[in-house]
Coordinates of C-alpha atoms in Angstrom, one line a residue:
Chain G
M33 CA -26.7 -11.2 -13.8
A34 CA -25.4 -14.7 -14.1
T35 CA -28.3 -15.8 -16.3
A36 CA -27.9 -12.9 -18.7
A37 CA -24.2 -13.7 -19.1
A38 CA -24.9 -17.4 -19.6
Q39 CA -27.2 -16.6 -22.5
K40 CA -24.4 -14.8 -24.4
T41 CA -22.1 -17.9 -24.4
D42 CA -22.7 -20.6 -26.9
H43 CA -21.5 -23.4 -24.7
T44 CA -24.6 -23.4 -22.6
A45 CA -25.7 -26.9 -22.0
P46 CA -27.9 -27.5 -19.0
Y47 CA -27.1 -30.9 -17.5
D48 CA -29.9 -33.4 -18.1
G49 CA -28.1 -36.6 -17.2
D50 CA -28.8 -38.3 -20.5
G51 CA -25.8 -40.6 -20.7
T52 CA -22.1 -40.7 -21.5
A53 CA -22.2 -39.8 -25.2
A54 CA -23.9 -36.4 -24.4
T55 CA -21.5 -35.9 -21.4
A56 CA -18.5 -36.3 -23.6
G57 CA -19.9 -33.6 -25.8
Y58 CA -20.5 -31.3 -22.9
E59 CA -17.0 -32.0 -21.7
R60 CA -15.5 -31.0 -25.0
A61 CA -17.6 -27.8 -24.9
F62 CA -16.5 -27.1 -21.4
D63 CA -12.8 -27.6 -22.2
A64 CA -13.1 -25.4 -25.3
A65 CA -14.8 -22.7 -23.3
V66 CA -12.0 -22.8 -20.6
A67 CA -9.3 -22.8 -23.3
A68 CA -10.9 -19.8 -25.0
D69 CA -10.9 -17.9 -21.7
E70 CA -14.7 -17.8 -21.7
R71 CA -16.6 -17.7 -18.4
I72 CA -18.4 -20.7 -17.2
E73 CA -21.9 -19.8 -15.8
P74 CA -24.2 -21.5 -13.3
R75 CA -26.4 -23.2 -15.9
D76 CA -23.5 -24.5 -18.0
W77 CA -22.4 -28.1 -17.8
M78 CA -19.2 -28.5 -15.7
P79 CA -17.2 -31.5 -14.5
D80 CA -18.3 -32.7 -11.1
A81 CA -14.7 -32.2 -9.8
Y82 CA -14.7 -28.6 -11.1
R83 CA -17.9 -27.9 -9.3
A84 CA -16.6 -29.5 -6.1
T85 CA -13.3 -27.6 -6.2
L86 CA -15.1 -24.3 -6.6
V87 CA -17.5 -25.0 -3.8
R88 CA -14.6 -25.9 -1.6
Q89 CA -12.6 -22.8 -2.5
I90 CA -15.4 -20.2 -2.5
A91 CA -16.8 -21.6 0.7
Q92 CA -13.4 -21.5 2.3
H93 CA -13.1 -17.9 1.0
A94 CA -16.5 -16.9 2.4
H95 CA -15.7 -18.6 5.8
S96 CA -12.4 -16.6 5.9
E97 CA -14.3 -13.3 5.6
I98 CA -16.7 -14.3 8.4
I99 CA -14.0 -15.7 10.8
G100 CA -11.7 -12.8 9.8
M101 CA -14.1 -10.3 11.4
Q102 CA -13.1 -11.6 14.8
P103 CA -9.5 -10.5 15.1
E104 CA -10.4 -7.0 14.0
A105 CA -13.7 -6.7 15.8
N106 CA -11.6 -7.5 18.9
W107 CA -10.4 -3.8 18.7
I108 CA -13.6 -2.0 17.7
T109 CA -14.4 -1.1 21.3
R110 CA -10.9 0.0 22.0
A111 CA -9.9 1.9 18.9
P112 CA -7.9 5.0 20.0
S113 CA -9.7 7.7 18.0
L114 CA -13.2 8.1 16.7
R115 CA -11.8 8.4 13.1
R116 CA -10.0 5.0 13.4
K117 CA -13.0 3.5 15.1
A118 CA -15.3 4.5 12.2
I119 CA -12.7 3.1 9.7
L120 CA -12.5 -0.2 11.5
M121 CA -16.2 -0.6 11.9
A122 CA -16.7 0.0 8.2
K123 CA -14.0 -2.5 7.4
V124 CA -15.6 -5.3 9.6
Q125 CA -18.9 -4.5 8.0
D126 CA -17.4 -4.9 4.5
E127 CA -16.1 -8.3 5.5
A128 CA -19.6 -9.5 6.4
G129 CA -20.7 -8.1 3.0
H130 CA -17.9 -10.0 1.3
G131 CA -19.0 -13.2 3.1
L132 CA -22.5 -12.6 1.8
Y133 CA -21.3 -12.1 -1.9
L134 CA -19.2 -15.2 -1.6
Y135 CA -21.9 -17.4 -0.1
S136 CA -24.2 -16.3 -3.0
A137 CA -21.5 -17.2 -5.5
A138 CA -21.2 -20.7 -3.9
E139 CA -25.0 -21.1 -4.0
T140 CA -25.0 -20.8 -7.8
L141 CA -23.1 -24.1 -7.7
G142 CA -26.1 -25.8 -6.1
T143 CA -25.2 -25.6 -2.4
G144 CA -26.8 -23.5 0.3
R145 CA -25.5 -21.0 2.9
D146 CA -26.9 -23.1 5.8
E147 CA -25.1 -26.2 4.6
L148 CA -21.8 -24.3 4.2
L149 CA -22.1 -22.7 7.6
D150 CA -22.8 -26.1 9.0
K151 CA -19.6 -27.4 7.5
L152 CA -17.6 -24.5 8.9
H153 CA -19.1 -25.0 12.4
S154 CA -18.4 -28.8 12.3
G155 CA -14.8 -28.3 11.0
R156 CA -15.5 -30.0 7.7
Q157 CA -14.6 -26.9 5.8
K158 CA -11.7 -24.6 6.6
Y159 CA -10.9 -20.9 6.6
S160 CA -7.7 -19.1 6.1
S161 CA -5.1 -20.1 8.7
I162 CA -4.1 -16.4 9.2
F163 CA -7.2 -15.7 11.4
N164 CA -6.0 -18.2 14.0
Y165 CA -3.4 -15.6 15.2
P166 CA -4.4 -13.2 18.0
T167 CA -4.6 -9.4 17.7
L168 CA -2.6 -8.3 20.8
T169 CA -2.2 -4.6 20.2
W170 CA -3.9 -1.8 18.2
A171 CA -1.0 -2.0 15.7
D172 CA -2.1 -5.5 14.8
V173 CA -5.1 -3.8 13.1
G174 CA -2.7 -1.9 10.9
A175 CA -0.5 -5.0 10.3
I176 CA -3.6 -7.0 9.2
G177 CA -4.7 -4.2 6.8
W178 CA -1.2 -3.9 5.3
L179 CA 0.0 -7.5 5.2
V180 CA -3.0 -9.8 5.5
D181 CA -5.2 -7.8 3.1
G182 CA -2.1 -7.2 1.0
A183 CA -1.5 -10.9 0.7
A184 CA -5.2 -11.5 0.1
I185 CA -5.3 -8.9 -2.7
T186 CA -2.2 -10.5 -4.4
N187 CA -4.1 -13.8 -4.2
Q188 CA -7.4 -12.4 -5.3
V189 CA -6.7 -10.1 -8.1
P190 CA -5.9 -13.0 -10.5
L191 CA -9.2 -14.5 -9.4
C192 CA -11.0 -11.6 -11.1
R193 CA -10.2 -13.6 -14.3
C194 CA -11.2 -17.0 -12.8
S195 CA -13.0 -19.2 -15.3
Y196 CA -16.2 -19.4 -13.1
G197 CA -18.2 -16.2 -13.8
P198 CA -20.0 -15.6 -10.5
Y199 CA -16.7 -16.1 -8.5
A200 CA -14.8 -13.8 -10.9
R201 CA -17.5 -11.0 -10.6
A202 CA -17.6 -11.3 -6.8
M203 CA -13.8 -10.9 -6.7
V204 CA -14.0 -7.7 -8.8
R205 CA -16.2 -6.1 -6.2
I206 CA -14.3 -7.5 -3.3
C207 CA -10.8 -6.5 -4.6
K208 CA -11.9 -2.8 -4.9
E209 CA -12.9 -2.7 -1.2
E210 CA -9.9 -4.7 0.0
S211 CA -7.5 -2.4 -1.8
F212 CA -9.0 0.5 0.2
H213 CA -8.7 -1.4 3.5
Q214 CA -5.1 -2.2 2.7
R215 CA -4.2 1.4 2.2
Q216 CA -6.0 2.3 5.4
G217 CA -3.9 -0.4 7.3
Y218 CA -0.7 1.0 5.8
E219 CA -1.7 4.5 6.8
L220 CA -2.5 3.4 10.3
L221 CA 1.0 1.8 10.6
L222 CA 2.6 4.9 9.2
A223 CA 0.9 7.1 11.8
L224 CA 2.3 4.7 14.5
S225 CA 5.7 4.5 13.0
R226 CA 6.0 8.3 13.0
G227 CA 4.4 8.6 16.4
T228 CA 5.9 8.3 19.8
P229 CA 8.7 5.8 20.5
E230 CA 6.1 3.5 22.2
Q231 CA 3.8 3.7 19.1
H232 CA 6.7 3.0 16.8
A233 CA 7.7 -0.1 18.9
M234 CA 4.1 -1.2 18.8
A235 CA 4.0 -1.1 15.0
Q236 CA 7.3 -2.9 14.7
D237 CA 6.2 -5.7 17.1
A238 CA 3.0 -6.2 15.1
V239 CA 4.9 -6.5 11.8
D240 CA 7.3 -8.9 13.4
R241 CA 4.4 -11.1 14.5
W242 CA 2.3 -10.9 11.3
W243 CA 5.0 -11.2 8.6
W244 CA 5.5 -14.9 8.4
P245 CA 1.9 -15.9 8.9
S246 CA 1.1 -13.5 6.0
L247 CA 3.6 -15.4 3.8
M248 CA 1.9 -18.6 4.7
M249 CA -1.4 -17.3 3.3
F250 CA -0.2 -18.3 -0.1
G251 CA -0.4 -21.9 0.8
P252 CA 2.1 -24.7 0.8
P253 CA 5.1 -24.7 -1.6
D254 CA 4.3 -25.6 -5.1
D255 CA 5.6 -29.2 -4.8
E256 CA 3.3 -29.8 -1.8
S257 CA 0.1 -28.1 -3.1
Q258 CA -2.4 -30.8 -3.9
H259 CA -5.0 -28.8 -5.8
S260 CA -2.7 -26.5 -7.7
A261 CA -2.1 -28.3 -11.0
Q262 CA -5.8 -29.1 -11.7
S263 CA -7.0 -25.6 -10.6
M264 CA -4.5 -24.0 -13.0
A265 CA -5.6 -26.3 -15.8
W266 CA -9.2 -25.2 -15.2
K267 CA -8.1 -21.5 -15.0
I268 CA -9.6 -21.2 -11.5
K269 CA -6.0 -20.4 -10.4
R270 CA -3.7 -18.4 -12.6
H271 CA -0.4 -18.4 -10.7
S272 CA 1.3 -20.8 -8.4
N273 CA 1.5 -20.3 -4.7
D274 CA 5.3 -19.7 -4.8
E275 CA 4.9 -17.2 -7.7
L276 CA 2.3 -15.1 -5.8
R277 CA 4.3 -15.3 -2.6
Q278 CA 7.4 -13.9 -4.3
R279 CA 5.3 -11.2 -5.9
F280 CA 4.1 -10.2 -2.5
V281 CA 7.6 -10.1 -0.9
D282 CA 8.7 -7.9 -3.8
I283 CA 5.9 -5.5 -3.1
C284 CA 6.3 -5.4 0.6
V285 CA 10.0 -4.8 1.0
P286 CA 10.0 -1.2 -0.3
Q287 CA 6.7 -0.5 1.5
A288 CA 8.3 -1.6 4.8
E289 CA 11.2 0.7 4.0
S290 CA 9.0 3.7 3.5
L291 CA 7.1 2.8 6.6
G292 CA 10.4 3.0 8.5
L293 CA 9.9 -0.6 9.8
T294 CA 11.9 -3.7 9.3
L295 CA 10.8 -7.2 8.2
P296 CA 11.8 -10.0 10.6
D297 CA 13.9 -11.9 8.1
P298 CA 17.7 -11.8 8.3
D299 CA 17.9 -13.6 4.9
L300 CA 15.9 -11.0 3.1
K301 CA 18.0 -9.4 0.4
W302 CA 17.8 -8.2 -3.2
N303 CA 18.9 -10.7 -5.8
E304 CA 20.2 -8.8 -8.8
E305 CA 20.3 -11.8 -11.1
Q306 CA 16.8 -12.9 -10.4
G307 CA 15.3 -9.4 -10.1
H308 CA 13.6 -10.5 -6.9
Y309 CA 14.1 -10.5 -3.2
D310 CA 15.4 -13.7 -1.7
F311 CA 13.8 -14.5 1.6
G312 CA 14.3 -17.0 4.4
A313 CA 12.7 -20.4 5.0
I314 CA 9.1 -20.5 6.1
D315 CA 8.3 -22.6 9.2
W316 CA 6.1 -25.1 7.5
T317 CA 5.7 -27.1 10.7
E318 CA 3.9 -24.2 12.2
F319 CA 1.7 -23.8 9.1
W320 CA 0.5 -27.4 9.2
E321 CA -0.1 -27.2 12.9
V322 CA -2.3 -24.2 12.5
L323 CA -4.1 -25.8 9.6
K324 CA -4.7 -28.9 11.7
G325 CA -6.4 -26.8 14.4
N326 CA -3.5 -26.3 16.7
G327 CA -2.8 -22.6 16.2
P328 CA -3.2 -20.0 18.9
C329 CA -6.8 -19.1 18.3
N330 CA -8.4 -22.0 16.3
E331 CA -10.5 -23.1 19.2
Q332 CA -11.6 -19.6 20.2
R333 CA -12.5 -18.6 16.7
I334 CA -14.7 -21.5 15.9
T335 CA -16.3 -21.5 19.4
Q336 CA -17.3 -17.8 19.0
R337 CA -18.7 -18.5 15.5
R338 CA -20.7 -21.5 16.8
R339 CA -22.0 -19.6 19.8
A340 CA -23.1 -16.6 17.7
H341 CA -25.0 -19.1 15.4
E342 CA -26.5 -21.1 18.3
E343 CA -27.5 -18.1 20.3
G344 CA -29.1 -16.6 17.2
A345 CA -31.2 -19.6 16.4
W346 CA -34.3 -18.3 18.2
V347 CA -34.0 -15.0 16.2
R348 CA -33.8 -16.9 12.9
E349 CA -36.7 -19.1 13.9
A350 CA -38.8 -16.0 14.8
A351 CA -38.1 -14.5 11.4
A352 CA -39.1 -17.7 9.7
A353 CA -42.3 -18.0 11.7
Y354 CA -43.2 -14.4 11.1
A355 CA -42.6 -14.8 7.4
A356 CA -44.7 -17.9 7.3
K357 CA -47.6 -16.4 9.2
H358 CA -47.7 -13.2 7.0
S359 CA -47.2 -14.8 3.7
E360 CA -50.3 -16.9 4.4
T361 CA -52.4 -13.9 5.1
G362 CA -50.8 -11.9 2.3
A363 CA -49.8 -9.2 4.8
T364 CA -46.1 -9.4 4.1
R365 CA -44.5 -6.1 3.2
A366 CA -42.5 -6.1 0.0
Chain X
M192 CA -24.3 36.1 11.9
T193 CA -23.0 33.8 14.5
T194 CA -25.0 31.2 16.4
T195 CA -23.5 30.3 19.7
V196 CA -23.3 26.6 19.9
P197 CA -25.6 25.2 22.6
T198 CA -23.0 23.2 24.3
T199 CA -25.3 21.3 26.7
A200 CA -27.5 20.2 23.9
A201 CA -24.7 19.2 21.5
L202 CA -23.1 17.2 24.2
A203 CA -26.3 15.5 25.1
L204 CA -27.1 14.5 21.6
G205 CA -23.5 13.7 20.7
D206 CA -23.1 11.5 23.7
D207 CA -26.3 9.6 23.0
A208 CA -25.0 8.8 19.5
L209 CA -21.5 8.0 20.7
V210 CA -22.5 5.6 23.4
L211 CA -25.2 3.7 21.4
S212 CA -22.7 3.4 18.5
H213 CA -20.2 1.8 20.9
R214 CA -22.8 -0.7 22.2
L215 CA -23.8 -1.7 18.7
G216 CA -20.1 -2.0 17.8
E217 CA -19.9 -4.7 20.5
W218 CA -22.2 -6.9 18.3
A219 CA -19.6 -7.3 15.5
G220 CA -18.9 -11.0 15.0
H221 CA -21.7 -12.0 17.3
A222 CA -24.9 -11.2 15.3
P223 CA -27.6 -13.9 14.7
V224 CA -27.3 -13.7 10.9
L225 CA -24.8 -12.2 8.6
E226 CA -27.3 -9.6 7.3
E227 CA -27.5 -8.3 10.9
E228 CA -23.7 -8.0 11.1
V229 CA -24.0 -5.6 8.2
A230 CA -27.1 -3.8 9.5
L231 CA -25.9 -3.3 13.1
A232 CA -22.5 -2.1 12.0
N233 CA -24.2 0.3 9.5
I234 CA -26.4 1.8 12.3
A235 CA -23.4 2.1 14.5
L236 CA -21.4 3.9 11.8
D237 CA -24.3 6.3 11.2
L238 CA -24.4 7.1 14.9
L239 CA -20.7 7.5 15.2
G240 CA -20.8 9.9 12.3
Q241 CA -23.5 12.0 14.1
A242 CA -21.5 11.9 17.3
R243 CA -18.4 13.2 15.6
V244 CA -20.2 16.2 14.1
L245 CA -22.0 17.0 17.3
L246 CA -18.9 16.7 19.6
S247 CA -16.9 18.7 17.2
L248 CA -19.4 21.6 17.7
V249 CA -18.2 21.6 21.3
G250 CA -14.5 20.9 21.1
D251 CA -12.1 18.2 20.0
E252 CA -14.0 15.0 19.4
D253 CA -11.3 12.7 20.7
E254 CA -10.7 14.7 23.9
L255 CA -14.4 14.7 24.6
A256 CA -14.8 11.0 23.9
Y257 CA -11.7 9.7 25.5
L258 CA -10.7 12.0 28.3
R259 CA -14.0 12.8 30.1
E260 CA -14.9 10.6 33.0
E261 CA -18.2 9.0 33.6
R262 CA -19.7 11.9 35.5
A263 CA -19.1 14.3 32.6
F264 CA -21.1 12.3 30.0
R265 CA -24.5 13.6 29.2
N266 CA -26.2 10.7 27.3
V267 CA -29.5 9.3 28.5
Q268 CA -29.2 6.0 30.5
L269 CA -31.1 4.1 27.8
V270 CA -28.3 4.1 25.3
E271 CA -25.7 2.9 27.8
Q272 CA -27.7 -0.2 28.7
P273 CA -25.8 -3.4 27.9
N274 CA -26.8 -5.2 24.7
G275 CA -28.4 -8.2 26.4
D276 CA -29.9 -10.6 23.9
F277 CA -31.0 -9.6 20.4
A278 CA -34.5 -8.6 21.6
H279 CA -33.0 -6.3 24.2
T280 CA -30.8 -4.6 21.6
I281 CA -33.9 -4.3 19.3
A282 CA -36.1 -2.8 22.0
R283 CA -33.4 -0.3 23.0
Q284 CA -33.1 0.6 19.3
L285 CA -36.8 0.9 18.8
Y286 CA -37.2 3.2 21.8
F287 CA -34.2 5.3 20.9
S288 CA -34.5 5.6 17.1
T289 CA -38.2 6.5 17.4
Y290 CA -37.2 9.3 19.7
Q291 CA -34.3 10.4 17.6
H292 CA -36.4 10.3 14.4
L293 CA -39.1 12.5 15.9
L294 CA -36.5 14.9 17.4
Y295 CA -34.4 15.3 14.3
D296 CA -37.5 15.7 12.2
R297 CA -38.5 18.7 14.4
L298 CA -34.9 20.1 14.5
A299 CA -34.5 19.8 10.7
T300 CA -37.5 22.0 9.9
G301 CA -36.4 24.9 12.1
D302 CA -33.5 27.3 11.5
G303 CA -31.8 26.4 14.8
P304 CA -28.1 25.4 15.1
F305 CA -28.9 21.7 14.7
A306 CA -31.0 22.1 11.5
P307 CA -28.2 21.1 9.0
L308 CA -27.1 18.1 11.0
A309 CA -30.7 17.0 11.7
A310 CA -31.6 17.3 8.0
K311 CA -28.9 14.7 7.1
A312 CA -29.3 12.5 10.2
V313 CA -33.1 12.3 9.9
K314 CA -32.7 10.1 6.8
E315 CA -30.3 7.8 8.6
V316 CA -32.5 7.5 11.7
A317 CA -35.6 6.8 9.6
Y318 CA -33.7 3.7 8.4
H319 CA -32.7 2.8 11.9
R320 CA -36.3 3.1 13.1
D321 CA -37.6 1.0 10.3
H322 CA -35.0 -1.7 11.0
A323 CA -36.0 -1.8 14.6
E324 CA -39.7 -1.8 13.7
Q325 CA -39.3 -4.8 11.3
W326 CA -37.4 -6.8 14.0
T327 CA -39.9 -5.9 16.7
L328 CA -42.7 -7.3 14.5
R329 CA -40.7 -10.5 13.7
L330 CA -39.8 -11.1 17.3
G331 CA -43.1 -10.1 18.8
D332 CA -45.2 -11.9 16.3
G333 CA -42.7 -14.8 15.6
T334 CA -42.5 -17.8 18.0
D335 CA -43.6 -18.1 21.6
E336 CA -40.0 -17.8 22.7
S337 CA -39.3 -14.7 20.7
H338 CA -42.5 -13.1 21.8
E339 CA -41.6 -13.6 25.4
R340 CA -38.1 -12.3 25.0
M341 CA -39.3 -9.2 23.2
R342 CA -41.9 -8.6 25.9
R343 CA -39.3 -8.9 28.6
A344 CA -36.9 -6.6 26.8
C345 CA -39.6 -3.9 26.3
E346 CA -40.5 -4.1 30.0
A347 CA -36.9 -4.0 31.2
L348 CA -36.0 -0.9 29.3
W349 CA -39.2 1.0 29.8
R350 CA -38.0 2.7 33.0
F351 CA -35.2 4.4 31.0
T352 CA -37.5 5.9 28.3
G353 CA -38.9 8.9 30.3
E354 CA -35.5 10.6 30.4
M355 CA -35.6 11.3 26.7
F356 CA -38.4 13.8 27.1
Q357 CA -36.8 15.9 29.9
P358 CA -35.9 19.4 28.9
V359 CA -32.3 20.0 27.6
Q360 CA -30.9 23.5 27.7
G361 CA -30.5 24.7 24.1
L362 CA -32.8 22.1 22.6
D363 CA -35.9 23.9 21.4
V364 CA -38.5 21.1 21.5
D365 CA -41.6 20.5 23.5
G366 CA -40.9 17.5 25.6
E367 CA -44.5 16.6 26.3
Q368 CA -45.5 16.8 22.7
L369 CA -42.5 14.7 21.8
R370 CA -43.5 12.2 24.4
S371 CA -47.0 11.8 23.2
A372 CA -45.9 11.4 19.5
W373 CA -43.4 8.8 20.7
L374 CA -46.0 6.9 22.7
E375 CA -48.3 6.8 19.8
S376 CA -45.6 5.6 17.4
V377 CA -44.0 3.0 19.7
G378 CA -47.5 1.9 20.9
E379 CA -48.6 1.3 17.3
V380 CA -45.5 -0.8 16.5
L381 CA -45.9 -2.9 19.7
R382 CA -49.6 -3.4 18.9
R383 CA -48.8 -4.7 15.5
A384 CA -46.1 -6.9 17.0
T385 CA -48.8 -8.4 19.3
L386 CA -47.2 -6.7 22.3
T387 CA -48.5 -3.9 24.5
L388 CA -46.9 -0.8 26.0
P389 CA -45.4 -1.6 29.4
E390 CA -47.4 -0.3 32.3
G391 CA -44.8 0.9 34.8
P392 CA -43.5 4.4 35.0
Q393 CA -41.3 5.7 32.3
S394 CA -38.6 6.6 34.8
G395 CA -37.9 5.8 38.4
A396 CA -38.0 8.7 40.8
W397 CA -34.2 8.2 41.1
S398 CA -33.5 8.5 37.4
A399 CA -35.5 11.3 35.9
G400 CA -33.1 13.0 33.6
A401 CA -30.2 11.4 35.5
G402 CA -28.0 10.6 32.5
R403 CA -28.3 14.1 31.2
Q404 CA -27.0 15.3 34.6
G405 CA -24.0 12.9 34.5
L406 CA -25.6 10.2 36.8
H407 CA -25.2 6.9 35.0
T408 CA -25.8 3.2 35.6
E409 CA -23.1 0.9 36.8
P410 CA -22.2 -0.9 33.5
F411 CA -21.4 2.5 31.9
G412 CA -18.2 3.0 33.8
R413 CA -16.9 -0.3 32.6
M414 CA -17.9 0.5 29.1
L415 CA -15.8 3.7 29.2
A416 CA -12.9 1.9 30.8
E417 CA -12.7 -0.3 27.7
M418 CA -13.3 2.5 25.3
Q419 CA -10.8 4.9 26.7
H420 CA -8.1 2.6 27.9
L421 CA -5.7 2.7 24.9
H422 CA -6.2 6.5 24.2
R423 CA -5.4 7.2 27.9
S424 CA -2.4 4.9 27.9
H425 CA -0.6 7.2 25.4
P426 CA -1.2 10.8 26.5
G427 CA -0.8 13.3 23.7
A428 CA -0.2 10.7 21.0
S429 CA -1.9 11.0 17.7
W430 CA -3.3 8.0 15.9

C-alpha cells in the first residue's frame, strides 16, 4: 500500500547518503511536498528530525493503545450484562488491533516492534497519561468511552491528514472504530444516568473523576509544548493543543446536558463574545506528576505490561523455534 | 410446527460457551504477544455470542448468567478450569474446540432445534480449533521448555475430558462415536506436536458428568463471584 502510493509521488528520493549537495536537493523536495499537502511515504527522503519525531509520536500512540487495554480489561470479568460484556471485549480487542496498526506504521520508519516495546518497558518511551488513572466502578468504562475516546478522536481526526502517509492511513481506520466506541461509552452512561439513583450517582462520580484528566490528554498549554511548532510546520500536527482542547470542551458541554450529568467545573460557562465555553484552570502540577511516573497507576500499568511480556517469553521462543525447524524442512504451512 | 426447546441441552451448551468465554476474557492485557490479545478476545467473543443465543432459548440471558448459583450451572468442568499458563489455556482450548467442532458439525446437518445455531457456530469453532492446533504444534514442537509445559498441560486437563461425551438430555448425538472421533483428531494433533495422548482415565470416578449435574470444581465459585458481583449488587437494574 505504502509502496504503491510512493510511486505516484514525484518527490521520491531514496536516501543514499551521497553528500550534502544531494541532501539539500532532497530537503527542498521534502519541503515542497509538505507545502503542497502531499504525503511523505516510507521510501522518500525525510529529515532525520522528522523521522525521529514521527517514531516518537507513533510509538507513544501505539503504547497508549496497549496500556489503555488495562483500565478497561479490568472490568471485562465484572461487566453487568452479557451485552455490555461483549461490547467491552470487542473494544479491548480493537485496541490491541490499533496497537498493531500503529507499530506497523512506526516500522515503516526503520524501527522494530521489539525495540519499541523494549523502550516502553524500560520507561524510555511514554504512553498517554490518562491510562494512569484507575477504573474504580463500572461507570468508568462509560466515562472512558465518552470522554477519553472523545478526546482521542478530537486529537486524531486531524491526524488523518498528517503529512506522513502510513500514519495518516492508520488513523483513518482507527478513527472509524474509535467513534463507534465513543458512542457506545456515551450510551452506557446514558443508561446509568437514567437508571436507579445508585446508577446515576455512579455515572456522575465517574464523570467527576475523568473530566480533568481527559482535558489533560491534549497536552500542555501551547506556550509550554516543546514539539508543537515544529510538528505544525511539518504538518504532522494541524492544530494546537489549546485549540483542540477548546473544541473538545465545546462538544462535551451539550452532551453532558443531554446525559443529565454535570461537569465538575464551577467556572464552565458560555462566552457569547468568543462563541466558546470558558472553563476553569487545569491542575498542571498533577499533569506533570503523572507524566513523571507519579500518577495513581503508573507503577501498576508498566509492571503488568512487563510481566505479560516476560511471562510470554517462552511462548515467543517456542514459536520462533518451531518456525525455524519447519522452514528448514520446508514443512511450514502457508 | 413448534419445537420444544430442549432446556437441559441448551443450558449445557450455553454454559460451556459462557464459562469458557469468561476464562478467555481474563487474558485481556496479559497475552504473550499482541496477536494473541486479538485472537483470544476474538474466540471469547464468538463463544459469548453462542452463549447468548443458547441461553436466550431457555430464558433471559442475564438472569441465567448472573442470578444462578454454582450448583445450577451445567457446563463441563473442563471449561471452568483456571487459565494457568499459556500452554494450559491452549490445551483446554484444543480439547474443547475439537469437541465443539465435532458436535456442531453433527448438529448442523440434522433438522434438530440446534441446527441453525450449529450451522453458524461450526464456522467459528473451526477457526478456534485451528488456532489451538497451530499453538499446540508450536509449543509441543518448539523448545524443550514449551514441550514440557504443553505435555504437563495436556496431562493435567485430561481427567476433565471424559465428561464431554456423557449423554445430555435433548442432545441427539452418539457420545461414544463422538469420543472416538475426538480421540482420533486430538491424538493426531498431539502426535504432530511430538506429544502423546495422556494415559490416565478421561474422568475420575468422582467426576463423570459432574459439571452437567451442577457439581463443579472449587475455582468455579470464585469465578462466578467475580462475574456476578456487580449485577447482584443492583437488583432489578438495567444496564
